[in-house]
């Protein structure tokens, strides 16, 4: 590992330091019990109080809706700060909560929820993550909440309403800033230097704080040892006012960002994350410089990003998940395996060379799956599936239900794609087949 000197904190690090510092005051490092996770509005003056009140909000038959918060029926501890509400239901039937300020888009709320859902989805074959129901239930039973503020400036404990929310929810919530939730296909995502995304980190902190820390003691102990070792050798050189930091949580949040490719485009110029705070700013760098910690991450957290990634509705052009060093966003897009175009602009969607689910929007789309057994759903419109070899190398099977299987017959295992709502198959050399 190479060493880094302690640097001055960047604005994004200061924001996250303050966030995690507030949590540290509530949680500490007691691994024998969950610290006071607050009442979730339990001392407010509204007709309905606490997490039980949030549980009563109607989110539709599937629980996936995003609802307005009703100030007449809920504690002002929540409604004085937040305007919107969503939830993830855990196996116990309880909810993990998402409260959002006005101005945080529904797309960003959904993205945060789906990334948390991915973190809490069973990971067959993994050690700590093989079965996660108990961790998910622990987060929900402790009133686990992601609090989406518009930006870091809105998370100001000097504001009475924010201070009241913070004091009441205590360790039960993790703040996440709307401008640090970067939707796939958005201008911020596609920029030459993509915006830094804290969603993977914030959601992982909630899972760790209210679930992993208690229920996976061996995993948590190894992570604390990794954090201590990285601090000792300078590869994790957290800057800022240390008395306000829970360094273990900041370490995990940073690792999950590196694992997700958030700093893969090397914004600091030295390959690090958070402007020099962590030496190994990408997953390939972790593989070389800190393989044991990477393996520990993937003992619980999924190596591929299986959450339902919805592209920005305004996106048009080609959204290509194949990693290319010269295209910044592909450092993170390469790990996506479930992408859906939204909106009504014609667009192309090209997958990475892994098994993927690729879905078109209401317009005409070209969709390419590359390697793997992909599910390609064109949606409405006149849609084409693109294949990178001649027609002679593929068998096409009509399944009789409106779907087709297109199987590569030259290299076994190269790909057997299921096509749904796709009207044309296009092969190299320009050969087309009407489906």
mmCIF file of C-alpha atoms in Angstrom, residues 2 20 23 34 64 76 97 135 139 162 183 269 292 298 319 331 353 386 428:
data_model
loop_
_atom_site.group_PDB
_atom_site.id
_atom_site.type_symbol
_atom_site.label_atom_id
_atom_site.label_comp_id
_atom_site.label_asym_id
_atom_site.label_seq_id
_atom_site.Cartn_x
_atom_site.Cartn_y
_atom_site.Cartn_z
ATOM 1 C CA UNK A 2 1.204 3.492 -0.695
ATOM 2 C CA UNK A 20 -21.152 10.831 10.247
ATOM 3 C CA UNK A 23 -24.245 9.796 13.969
ATOM 4 C CA UNK A 34 -27.923 -0.940 19.094
ATOM 5 C CA UNK A 64 -43.647 1.301 -4.182
ATOM 6 C CA UNK A 76 -43.991 18.268 12.697
ATOM 7 C CA UNK A 97 -38.091 4.850 5.644
ATOM 8 C CA UNK A 135 -30.084 -7.564 8.877
ATOM 9 C CA UNK A 139 -32.686 -1.908 10.195
ATOM 10 C CA UNK A 162 -33.274 20.163 11.600
ATOM 11 C CA UNK A 183 -29.116 9.352 -11.656
ATOM 12 C CA UNK A 269 -5.357 12.949 -10.409
ATOM 13 C CA UNK A 292 -8.452 -8.602 1.492
ATOM 14 C CA UNK A 298 -18.015 -8.649 -1.369
ATOM 15 C CA UNK A 319 -25.937 4.734 -23.003
ATOM 16 C CA UNK A 331 -16.133 3.506 -14.487
ATOM 17 C CA UNK A 353 -20.227 -8.182 -21.069
ATOM 18 C CA UNK A 386 -28.231 -5.762 -31.903
ATOM 19 C CA UNK A 428 -23.175 -7.869 -38.075
#
